[in-house]
Coordinates of C-alpha atoms and ligand atoms in Angstrom, one line a residue:
Chain J
M1 CA 24.3 -17.6 119.6
D2 CA 25.7 -20.8 121.0
W3 CA 28.8 -21.4 118.9
G4 CA 29.6 -24.8 120.4
F5 CA 26.1 -26.0 119.4
F6 CA 26.5 -24.4 116.0
A7 CA 29.8 -26.1 115.4
G8 CA 28.4 -29.4 116.5
T9 CA 25.4 -29.0 114.2
A10 CA 27.6 -28.0 111.3
I11 CA 29.9 -31.0 111.8
A12 CA 27.0 -33.3 111.9
G13 CA 25.7 -31.8 108.7
L14 CA 29.1 -32.2 107.0
L15 CA 29.3 -35.8 108.1
A16 CA 25.8 -36.6 106.8
G17 CA 26.8 -34.8 103.6
L18 CA 29.8 -37.1 103.2
M19 CA 27.3 -40.0 103.1
Y20 CA 25.4 -38.3 100.3
A21 CA 28.7 -37.8 98.6
L22 CA 29.4 -41.6 98.7
V23 CA 26.2 -42.4 96.8
A24 CA 26.8 -39.6 94.4
I25 CA 30.4 -40.9 93.7
G26 CA 29.0 -44.3 92.6
F27 CA 26.8 -42.4 90.3
V28 CA 29.5 -40.2 88.9
L29 CA 31.8 -43.1 88.2
I30 CA 29.3 -44.8 85.9
Y31 CA 28.1 -41.5 84.3
K32 CA 31.6 -40.4 83.5
T33 CA 32.8 -43.6 81.9
S34 CA 29.7 -44.8 80.1
G35 CA 27.4 -41.8 80.0
V36 CA 24.6 -43.7 81.8
L37 CA 22.6 -42.0 84.5
N38 CA 22.4 -45.0 86.8
F39 CA 19.2 -44.8 88.7
A40 CA 20.0 -48.2 90.2
Q41 CA 22.8 -46.9 92.3
G42 CA 20.4 -46.8 95.3
A43 CA 19.2 -50.3 94.7
M44 CA 22.8 -51.4 94.5
V45 CA 23.4 -49.9 97.9
L46 CA 20.4 -51.8 99.3
F47 CA 21.5 -55.0 97.6
A48 CA 25.0 -54.8 98.9
A49 CA 24.0 -54.0 102.5
L50 CA 21.3 -56.7 102.6
T51 CA 23.6 -59.3 101.2
F52 CA 26.3 -58.4 103.6
V53 CA 24.1 -58.3 106.7
S54 CA 22.4 -61.6 105.8
L55 CA 25.7 -63.4 105.3
H56 CA 27.0 -61.8 108.5
E57 CA 23.9 -62.8 110.5
A58 CA 24.3 -66.4 109.1
G59 CA 27.6 -66.5 111.0
L60 CA 30.2 -65.6 108.4
A61 CA 33.1 -63.4 109.6
F62 CA 33.0 -59.7 108.7
W63 CA 35.8 -60.0 106.1
L64 CA 34.4 -63.2 104.5
A65 CA 30.9 -61.6 104.2
F66 CA 32.5 -58.5 102.8
L67 CA 34.5 -60.4 100.2
I68 CA 31.5 -62.5 99.1
T69 CA 29.4 -59.4 98.8
L70 CA 32.1 -57.7 96.8
A71 CA 32.2 -60.7 94.5
A72 CA 28.4 -60.5 94.1
M73 CA 28.7 -56.8 93.1
I74 CA 31.4 -57.6 90.6
V75 CA 29.2 -60.3 89.1
L76 CA 26.3 -57.8 89.0
G77 CA 28.6 -55.4 87.1
I78 CA 29.4 -58.0 84.5
L79 CA 25.8 -59.0 84.1
V80 CA 24.7 -55.4 83.7
E81 CA 27.3 -54.9 80.9
A82 CA 26.3 -58.1 79.1
F83 CA 22.5 -57.8 79.4
I84 CA 21.9 -54.1 79.5
L85 CA 24.8 -51.9 78.2
R86 CA 25.9 -54.1 75.3
P87 CA 22.5 -54.6 73.8
L88 CA 21.6 -51.0 74.2
V89 CA 24.8 -49.5 72.9
N90 CA 24.2 -46.5 70.7
Q91 CA 20.8 -46.0 72.1
P92 CA 19.9 -42.5 73.3
P93 CA 20.7 -41.7 77.0
I94 CA 17.0 -41.7 78.0
T95 CA 16.7 -45.3 76.9
L96 CA 19.6 -46.3 79.1
F97 CA 18.2 -44.3 82.0
M98 CA 14.9 -46.1 81.7
A99 CA 16.8 -49.4 81.6
T100 CA 18.6 -48.6 84.9
L101 CA 15.2 -47.6 86.3
G102 CA 14.0 -51.1 85.4
L103 CA 17.3 -52.5 86.7
S104 CA 16.7 -50.8 90.1
Y105 CA 13.4 -52.8 90.5
V106 CA 15.1 -56.0 89.5
V107 CA 18.0 -55.5 91.9
E108 CA 15.7 -54.5 94.8
G109 CA 13.3 -57.4 94.1
T110 CA 16.2 -59.9 93.9
A111 CA 17.7 -58.6 97.2
Q112 CA 14.4 -58.9 99.0
L113 CA 13.5 -62.2 97.5
M114 CA 16.8 -63.6 98.6
W115 CA 17.1 -62.0 102.0
G116 CA 13.6 -61.0 103.0
T117 CA 12.1 -57.7 103.8
Q118 CA 12.6 -57.2 107.5
V119 CA 14.9 -54.6 108.9
H120 CA 18.3 -55.8 109.9
A121 CA 20.4 -54.1 112.5
L122 CA 24.0 -53.7 111.5
D123 CA 26.7 -53.2 114.0
L124 CA 30.2 -52.3 112.7
G125 CA 31.5 -52.3 116.3
I126 CA 31.9 -48.5 116.5
K127 CA 30.0 -46.9 119.3
D128 CA 27.7 -44.0 118.5
T129 CA 29.0 -42.0 121.5
P130 CA 30.2 -38.4 121.6
L131 CA 33.9 -37.6 121.5
P132 CA 35.2 -36.1 124.7
I133 CA 35.4 -32.6 123.3
P134 CA 33.8 -30.0 125.6
D135 CA 30.8 -28.1 124.2
I136 CA 30.9 -29.7 120.7
L137 CA 28.9 -32.8 120.0
V138 CA 30.7 -35.1 117.6
S139 CA 29.9 -38.8 117.5
R140 CA 32.6 -41.4 117.2
F141 CA 30.6 -43.2 114.6
D142 CA 30.2 -40.2 112.4
L143 CA 33.9 -39.6 112.6
F144 CA 34.5 -43.2 111.6
C145 CA 32.2 -42.9 108.6
A146 CA 34.0 -39.7 107.6
S147 CA 37.4 -41.5 107.7
V148 CA 36.1 -44.5 105.7
A149 CA 34.6 -42.2 103.1
S150 CA 37.8 -40.1 102.9
T151 CA 39.9 -43.2 102.5
L152 CA 37.6 -44.5 99.7
V153 CA 37.9 -41.2 97.9
V154 CA 41.7 -41.3 98.2
V155 CA 41.8 -44.9 96.9
L156 CA 39.6 -44.0 93.9
T157 CA 41.7 -41.0 93.1
L158 CA 44.8 -43.1 93.1
L159 CA 43.1 -45.7 91.0
F160 CA 42.1 -43.1 88.4
R161 CA 45.5 -41.3 88.3
Y162 CA 48.0 -44.1 88.5
T163 CA 46.7 -47.3 87.2
R164 CA 46.2 -48.7 83.7
L165 CA 42.6 -49.3 84.5
G166 CA 42.3 -45.7 85.6
L167 CA 43.7 -44.5 82.4
A168 CA 41.3 -46.6 80.4
F169 CA 38.4 -45.2 82.6
R170 CA 39.5 -41.7 81.9
A171 CA 39.9 -42.2 78.2
A172 CA 36.5 -43.9 77.9
A173 CA 35.0 -41.2 80.0
E174 CA 36.3 -38.6 77.6
D175 CA 35.7 -40.0 74.2
Q176 CA 34.1 -43.4 73.7
Y177 CA 34.6 -43.5 70.0
A178 CA 38.3 -42.6 70.2
A179 CA 38.7 -45.2 73.0
L180 CA 37.1 -47.8 70.8
N181 CA 39.3 -46.8 67.9
T182 CA 42.4 -46.9 70.1
G183 CA 41.7 -50.6 70.8
L184 CA 40.4 -50.2 74.4
R185 CA 37.9 -52.9 75.3
L186 CA 34.8 -50.9 76.3
P187 CA 32.9 -53.9 77.5
V188 CA 35.7 -54.7 80.0
I189 CA 35.9 -51.1 81.1
W190 CA 32.2 -50.8 81.6
A191 CA 32.0 -54.1 83.6
A192 CA 35.0 -52.9 85.7
V193 CA 33.5 -49.5 86.4
W194 CA 30.1 -51.0 87.4
A195 CA 32.1 -53.3 89.7
V196 CA 33.9 -50.4 91.2
A197 CA 30.6 -48.6 91.6
G198 CA 29.3 -51.8 93.3
F199 CA 32.2 -51.6 95.7
V200 CA 31.3 -48.0 96.5
A201 CA 27.7 -49.1 97.0
L202 CA 28.8 -51.8 99.4
V203 CA 30.8 -49.3 101.5
T204 CA 27.9 -46.8 101.4
G205 CA 25.4 -49.5 102.3
L206 CA 27.5 -50.6 105.3
L207 CA 27.8 -47.1 106.7
W208 CA 24.2 -46.0 106.0
G209 CA 23.0 -49.4 107.1
A210 CA 24.8 -49.2 110.5
R211 CA 23.2 -45.8 111.0
T212 CA 19.6 -46.4 109.9
G213 CA 19.3 -50.2 109.9
V214 CA 19.4 -52.2 106.7
Q215 CA 16.0 -51.8 105.1
F216 CA 14.3 -50.9 101.9
S217 CA 14.6 -47.1 102.5
L218 CA 18.3 -47.5 101.8
S219 CA 17.6 -47.6 98.1
L220 CA 16.0 -44.2 98.4
V221 CA 19.3 -42.5 99.3
V222 CA 19.7 -42.3 95.5
L223 CA 17.0 -39.6 95.5
K224 CA 19.1 -37.5 97.9
S225 CA 22.1 -37.8 95.6
F226 CA 20.4 -36.0 92.8
P227 CA 20.6 -32.6 94.4
V228 CA 24.2 -33.4 95.3
L229 CA 24.9 -34.1 91.6
V230 CA 23.1 -31.0 90.5
L231 CA 25.3 -29.0 92.8
G232 CA 28.6 -30.7 92.1
G233 CA 28.2 -31.7 88.5
F234 CA 27.3 -35.1 87.2
D235 CA 30.8 -35.9 86.0
S236 CA 33.0 -34.7 88.8
I237 CA 34.1 -36.7 91.9
P238 CA 35.4 -33.6 93.7
G239 CA 32.1 -32.1 92.8
A240 CA 30.2 -35.0 94.3
I241 CA 32.2 -34.6 97.6
V242 CA 31.7 -30.8 97.8
G243 CA 28.1 -31.1 96.7
G244 CA 27.4 -33.7 99.3
L245 CA 29.0 -31.6 102.0
L246 CA 27.1 -28.5 101.0
I247 CA 23.8 -30.4 100.9
G248 CA 24.4 -32.1 104.2
L249 CA 25.4 -28.8 105.8
T250 CA 22.4 -26.9 104.4
E251 CA 20.0 -29.6 105.4
T252 CA 21.1 -29.8 109.0
L253 CA 21.6 -26.1 109.6
A254 CA 18.2 -25.3 107.9
E255 CA 16.5 -27.9 110.0
V256 CA 17.9 -26.5 113.3
Y257 CA 17.9 -22.8 112.6
I258 CA 15.0 -22.3 110.1
G259 CA 12.9 -25.4 110.9
P260 CA 11.3 -24.0 114.1
Y261 CA 9.9 -21.0 112.1
V262 CA 8.4 -23.0 109.2
G263 CA 7.1 -25.9 111.3
G264 CA 9.9 -28.5 110.7
G265 CA 10.3 -31.0 107.9
I266 CA 12.5 -28.6 106.1
D267 CA 15.3 -31.2 105.6
E268 CA 12.9 -33.1 103.4
W269 CA 12.9 -30.5 100.7
I270 CA 15.5 -27.9 101.2
A271 CA 18.1 -29.9 99.2
Y272 CA 15.8 -30.0 96.2
A273 CA 15.1 -26.3 96.5
V274 CA 18.8 -25.5 96.6
A275 CA 19.3 -27.8 93.6
L276 CA 16.6 -26.0 91.7
V277 CA 18.1 -22.6 92.3
F278 CA 21.4 -24.0 91.2
L279 CA 20.0 -25.4 88.0
L280 CA 18.9 -22.0 87.1
I281 CA 22.1 -20.2 87.7
R282 CA 24.7 -22.8 87.0
P283 CA 23.4 -25.9 85.1
T284 CA 26.8 -27.6 84.8
G285 CA 27.2 -27.6 88.6
L286 CA 30.2 -26.3 90.6
F287 CA 32.7 -28.7 89.0
G288 CA 30.9 -29.8 85.9
Q289 CA 33.2 -30.4 83.0
R290 CA 34.1 -27.3 81.1
S291 CA 35.7 -28.1 77.8
V292 CA 39.5 -27.8 77.6
E293 CA 40.0 -25.5 74.7
R294 CA 42.8 -23.4 73.6
A295 CA 42.1 -19.7 74.2
Chain W
M1 CA 53.9 -55.9 43.6
S2 CA 54.7 -59.5 44.3
H3 CA 53.6 -59.6 48.0
A4 CA 50.1 -60.5 49.0
P5 CA 48.1 -57.3 49.8
L6 CA 48.0 -56.2 53.4
L7 CA 44.6 -54.8 52.9
A8 CA 42.0 -55.8 50.2
A9 CA 38.6 -54.2 50.0
E10 CA 36.4 -56.1 47.5
D11 CA 33.2 -54.7 46.2
V12 CA 32.4 -53.0 49.4
E13 CA 29.1 -51.4 49.9
I14 CA 28.3 -49.4 53.1
A15 CA 25.0 -48.1 54.4
Y16 CA 24.0 -46.0 57.4
D17 CA 20.7 -46.6 59.2
E18 CA 20.1 -49.4 56.7
A19 CA 19.1 -46.8 54.1
I20 CA 21.7 -44.2 53.2
F21 CA 24.3 -45.7 50.9
A22 CA 27.7 -44.0 51.6
V23 CA 29.8 -46.4 49.5
R24 CA 28.9 -48.6 46.6
R25 CA 31.0 -51.4 45.3
V26 CA 34.4 -50.0 46.0
S27 CA 37.5 -52.1 45.7
L28 CA 41.0 -51.1 46.7
L29 CA 44.3 -52.7 47.7
V30 CA 47.2 -51.7 49.9
H31 CA 50.4 -53.7 49.7
P32 CA 53.0 -53.9 52.4
G33 CA 55.3 -50.9 52.3
E34 CA 52.9 -48.9 50.2
V35 CA 51.4 -45.4 50.7
V36 CA 47.9 -45.2 49.1
A37 CA 45.9 -42.0 48.9
L38 CA 42.1 -42.2 49.1
L39 CA 40.9 -39.0 47.5
G40 CA 37.6 -37.3 47.0
A41 CA 35.4 -34.4 48.0
N42 CA 33.5 -34.1 51.2
G43 CA 30.9 -36.8 51.4
A44 CA 32.6 -39.1 48.8
G45 CA 32.7 -42.0 51.3
K46 CA 36.4 -41.9 52.4
S47 CA 35.7 -41.9 56.1
S48 CA 33.0 -44.6 55.8
L49 CA 35.5 -46.9 54.0
L50 CA 38.1 -46.3 56.7
R51 CA 35.6 -47.0 59.4
A52 CA 34.6 -50.2 57.7
V53 CA 38.3 -51.3 57.6
S54 CA 38.7 -50.7 61.4
N55 CA 35.4 -52.3 62.0
I56 CA 34.1 -49.2 64.0
L57 CA 31.3 -48.5 61.5
H58 CA 28.7 -49.9 63.9
A59 CA 29.5 -47.2 66.4
Q60 CA 28.2 -44.7 63.8
R61 CA 25.2 -46.9 63.0
G62 CA 26.7 -48.0 59.8
R63 CA 27.1 -51.4 58.2
V64 CA 28.9 -53.1 55.4
T65 CA 26.0 -54.4 53.3
H66 CA 28.0 -56.1 50.5
G67 CA 31.5 -57.3 49.7
R68 CA 34.3 -57.9 52.2
I69 CA 37.4 -56.4 53.6
L70 CA 40.5 -58.6 54.2
Y71 CA 43.3 -57.4 56.5
D72 CA 46.4 -59.6 56.3
G73 CA 44.3 -62.3 54.7
T74 CA 41.4 -62.5 57.1
S75 CA 38.1 -60.7 57.1
V76 CA 37.8 -57.7 59.4
A77 CA 34.1 -58.4 59.9
G78 CA 34.9 -61.2 62.4
S79 CA 37.4 -59.2 64.4
S80 CA 36.7 -56.5 67.0
T81 CA 38.4 -53.2 66.6
S82 CA 40.6 -54.0 69.6
R83 CA 41.7 -57.3 68.0
L84 CA 42.5 -55.5 64.7
V85 CA 44.6 -53.0 66.7
R86 CA 46.5 -55.8 68.3
R87 CA 47.1 -57.3 64.9
G88 CA 48.7 -54.0 63.7
L89 CA 45.8 -52.1 62.1
A90 CA 45.6 -48.6 63.7
Q91 CA 43.6 -45.6 62.6
V92 CA 44.0 -41.9 63.1
L93 CA 40.4 -40.6 63.2
E94 CA 39.1 -37.7 61.2
G95 CA 39.1 -34.6 63.5
R96 CA 41.9 -36.2 65.6
H97 CA 39.8 -37.2 68.6
C98 CA 42.5 -36.7 71.2
F99 CA 41.4 -37.2 74.8
R100 CA 41.4 -33.5 75.5
H101 CA 41.5 -33.6 79.3
L102 CA 44.3 -36.2 79.3
S103 CA 48.0 -35.1 79.1
A104 CA 49.8 -35.6 75.8
E105 CA 51.7 -38.5 77.3
D106 CA 48.5 -40.1 78.7
N107 CA 47.0 -39.9 75.2
L108 CA 50.0 -41.8 73.9
L109 CA 49.8 -44.3 76.7
T110 CA 46.2 -45.2 75.8
G111 CA 47.7 -46.4 72.5
A112 CA 49.9 -48.8 74.4
L113 CA 47.0 -49.9 76.5
G114 CA 45.0 -50.7 73.3
R115 CA 47.8 -52.9 72.1
G116 CA 48.4 -54.4 75.5
S117 CA 52.1 -53.5 75.4
S118 CA 54.4 -54.4 78.3
R119 CA 56.0 -51.6 80.3
L120 CA 59.3 -52.1 78.6
E121 CA 57.7 -52.0 75.1
T122 CA 55.7 -48.9 76.2
R123 CA 58.8 -47.0 77.3
R124 CA 60.5 -47.8 74.0
D125 CA 57.5 -46.8 71.9
L126 CA 57.2 -43.6 73.8
E127 CA 60.8 -42.7 73.0
H128 CA 60.1 -43.6 69.4
V129 CA 57.1 -41.2 69.2
Y130 CA 59.0 -38.5 71.0
A131 CA 61.9 -38.8 68.6
L132 CA 59.5 -38.5 65.7
F133 CA 57.6 -35.5 67.2
P134 CA 60.0 -33.7 69.6
V135 CA 57.5 -30.9 70.2
I136 CA 55.2 -33.5 71.9
A137 CA 58.0 -34.6 74.2
E138 CA 58.2 -31.0 75.4
K139 CA 54.5 -30.8 76.0
R140 CA 54.1 -34.3 77.4
R141 CA 52.5 -33.0 80.7
V142 CA 50.1 -30.6 79.0
A143 CA 46.4 -31.5 78.4
A144 CA 45.9 -32.4 74.8
G145 CA 43.0 -30.0 74.4
L146 CA 45.3 -27.1 75.2
L147 CA 47.7 -27.8 72.3
S148 CA 47.6 -26.5 68.8
G149 CA 45.8 -28.4 66.0
G150 CA 49.0 -29.6 64.5
Q151 CA 50.3 -30.8 67.9
Q152 CA 47.0 -32.6 68.5
Q153 CA 47.3 -34.3 65.1
M154 CA 50.8 -35.4 66.1
I155 CA 49.4 -36.8 69.4
A156 CA 46.7 -38.7 67.4
I157 CA 49.3 -40.1 65.1
G158 CA 51.6 -41.0 68.0
R159 CA 48.8 -42.7 69.8
A160 CA 48.2 -44.9 66.8
L161 CA 51.9 -45.6 66.4
M162 CA 52.0 -46.8 70.0
A163 CA 50.1 -49.8 68.7
R164 CA 53.1 -50.7 66.5
P165 CA 51.0 -50.8 63.4
R166 CA 51.8 -52.5 60.1
L167 CA 49.1 -50.6 58.4
L168 CA 48.2 -47.0 59.4
L169 CA 45.0 -45.5 58.3
L170 CA 44.7 -41.7 58.5
D171 CA 41.5 -39.8 57.9
E172 CA 42.1 -36.2 56.7
P173 CA 45.2 -35.4 58.7
S174 CA 45.6 -32.1 57.0
M175 CA 42.2 -30.8 58.0
G176 CA 42.3 -27.3 59.5
L177 CA 46.1 -27.1 59.6
A178 CA 48.4 -24.5 58.1
P179 CA 50.3 -25.7 55.0
I180 CA 53.7 -25.7 56.8
V181 CA 52.3 -28.0 59.5
V182 CA 50.7 -30.2 56.9
A183 CA 54.1 -30.5 55.1
E184 CA 55.8 -31.4 58.4
I185 CA 53.3 -34.1 59.3
F186 CA 53.4 -35.6 55.8
G187 CA 57.2 -35.5 55.9
R188 CA 57.2 -37.6 59.1
L189 CA 54.7 -40.1 57.7
A190 CA 56.8 -40.4 54.5
R191 CA 59.9 -41.1 56.7
L192 CA 58.1 -43.8 58.7
N193 CA 57.1 -45.4 55.4
R194 CA 60.6 -45.2 54.0
D195 CA 62.6 -46.2 57.1
E196 CA 60.3 -48.7 58.7
G197 CA 58.2 -49.9 55.7
L198 CA 55.0 -48.8 57.4
A199 CA 52.1 -49.2 55.0
I200 CA 49.8 -46.2 55.0
L201 CA 46.3 -45.6 53.6
I202 CA 45.5 -41.9 53.8
A203 CA 42.1 -40.3 53.1
E204 CA 42.5 -36.7 52.0
Q205 CA 40.6 -33.9 50.3
N206 CA 43.9 -32.2 49.9
A207 CA 44.9 -34.2 46.9
A208 CA 48.0 -32.2 46.0
V209 CA 49.7 -32.9 49.3
A210 CA 48.6 -36.5 49.5
L211 CA 49.7 -37.4 46.0
R212 CA 53.1 -35.8 46.6
H213 CA 53.8 -38.5 49.1
A214 CA 51.7 -41.5 47.9
H215 CA 52.7 -44.2 45.5
R216 CA 49.1 -44.7 44.3
G217 CA 45.8 -43.0 44.6
V218 CA 42.1 -44.0 44.4
V219 CA 39.6 -41.2 43.8
L220 CA 36.1 -41.7 45.2
E221 CA 33.1 -39.8 44.0
N222 CA 29.7 -40.2 45.5
G223 CA 30.7 -43.6 46.9
I224 CA 32.2 -45.1 43.7
V225 CA 35.7 -45.3 42.4
A226 CA 36.0 -42.5 39.8
A227 CA 39.6 -43.0 39.0
A228 CA 42.7 -44.9 40.3
G229 CA 46.3 -45.2 39.3
T230 CA 49.8 -44.3 40.3
A231 CA 50.4 -41.0 41.9
E232 CA 52.3 -39.6 38.9
V233 CA 49.5 -40.4 36.5
L234 CA 46.8 -38.9 38.8
R235 CA 48.9 -35.8 39.3
S236 CA 49.5 -35.3 35.7
K237 CA 45.9 -35.5 34.6
D238 CA 43.9 -32.3 34.7
D239 CA 40.6 -34.0 34.3
I240 CA 41.0 -36.0 37.4
R241 CA 41.3 -32.8 39.4
A242 CA 37.7 -32.1 38.4
A243 CA 36.7 -35.6 39.7
Y244 CA 38.1 -35.3 43.1
L245 CA 36.9 -31.8 43.6
G246 CA 33.4 -33.1 42.9
L247 CA 33.0 -31.0 39.8
G248 CA 31.6 -33.8 37.7
R249 CA 33.3 -36.6 35.9
A250 CA 32.4 -35.9 32.3
N251 CA 35.8 -36.4 30.9
I252 CA 37.1 -39.2 33.1
Q253 CA 38.5 -42.3 31.7
P254 CA 37.7 -45.0 34.3
V255 CA 41.0 -46.6 35.5
S256 CA 41.1 -50.0 37.0
T257 CA 42.8 -50.7 40.3
Ligands
ADP301 N1 27.3 -41.4 60.8 C1 26.7 -41.3 59.6 N2 25.4 -41.5 59.6 C2 24.7 -41.3 58.4 N3 25.2 -41.0 57.3 C3 26.6 -40.8 57.2 C4 27.4 -40.9 58.4 N4 28.6 -40.6 58.1 C5 28.6 -40.3 56.8 N5 27.4 -40.4 56.3 C6 27.0 -40.2 54.9 O1 27.8 -41.1 54.1 C7 28.3 -40.4 52.9 C8 29.8 -40.5 52.9 O2 30.3 -39.8 54.0 P1 31.8 -39.9 54.5 O3 32.2 -41.3 54.5 O4 31.9 -39.2 55.7 O5 32.6 -39.2 53.3 P2 34.0 -38.4 53.3 O6 34.8 -38.9 54.5 O7 34.6 -38.7 52.0 O8 33.7 -36.9 53.5 C9 27.8 -39.0 53.0 O9 26.6 -38.9 52.2 C10 27.4 -38.8 54.5 O10 26.4 -37.9 54.6
MG302 MG1 35.6 -37.9 56.0

């Protein structure tokens, strides 16, 4: 066995997995705090990437385009709270899920109406060339993605642990009724968490978009995040990260080492197969919330 | 009492899902500085009334279908729960509802967040709560879900106190607790009332404990007021025992509020 090649493959898999983790994190944020399975997370990724790349192509500087897109994502969060979450409060989860399914079409449609349907190239200025490590193939761009993703995770963790908004998030995530009774303003919290999820979608969209081009298929990354969530648990950010890494690793290794025997295309379905097995043996996922109870 | 009432429920009727009537035409007053016990068996309508006062009924698909509730002179119907909390109306929910994965201190801090306290106020209020419940100070870093029922009740009460309430609503604080813990918690509440003039409306099935510390009591049965009066009067009447235990009200003389 060629261990250098194996290591390169594994690292590529882990890096791809980190990208899945990003989508899953956006999902977890919203699910934890408002109990909504947000099918529109993929559409938000597309919307953010398309908006950014169109502004950038129109001649705006990177940071200006980034800030305007971020503002757009915050507005989207506020609109979602006002027009979807608030009217549907107290409705069963399936109703809210269907609403986000509808939302994903609206967001995708709006993005394409505003910015068109052609594929945009996105250059973040990081070359996709291998690092000068003998025998192991690691691309600079992948490494850049990994560091951005890790930074984002650290920032989110700090936000959750050490800020007032983070405390409000955690309280609302834990017990909405108690949060309401304590005087926390759930509408503000929900709008804020959708805005943060929008920020995560923007970062995800830029990284994925730079890799694959900004196009409609970006919104389909949400489908890849489901197995990640099944593995990691729907309510755990560490779970989303570990789940993403495992899925990325499994996919890449399976494609390279098993693919030749089963005729390729294995990366299309292996994640779902793993998720299915996982559902049977551990339905709450690796990190799904166990209740904190006294023994 | 000479003061205007802090809380006035007038002819309140409450329904869930537009059909099930939980409370029918109930009136009650709480004056500043007063401790009032809201008694009655399981299902009498105590929690529903408290939910209506805090305007959180809608979160349980309930609605006030008749009458009105005034807190400090204005109707609660027009205020969100968070506004009511900021105006000094805090509730300790039935079943405590601590944030189980949050530390004891973080639980308390959510109370400050609900009120919108400054950092300085928050620090002072934390000290106040810790002085009242020293055991919580010891456990401040422990997840609330890992603490005993009594400690969780103290956290829930502390969280409400962080809002610097003028009227504290408590829904069955004795539920599931050992008598000695119940006595301790009621002792602290009585002290808050005595030393700081905090008005308290306390819903209890445990009438004996509640009436020991209350000035007045209101007994609900099947959503209506079956009896009301001073704590001494309610304590001394045997027939009233029957009413709040839900054993029928054959011998009850209705008492006006
Ligand atoms: N969330 C709810 N939905 C529907 N009915 C309810 C709800 N909560 C209470 N009820 C009904 O309202 C009545 C009064 O209940 P409740 O206010 O909880 O009484 P208590 O607190 O005195 O035990 C009961 O018949 C109960 O079944
Ligand atoms: Mg009750």
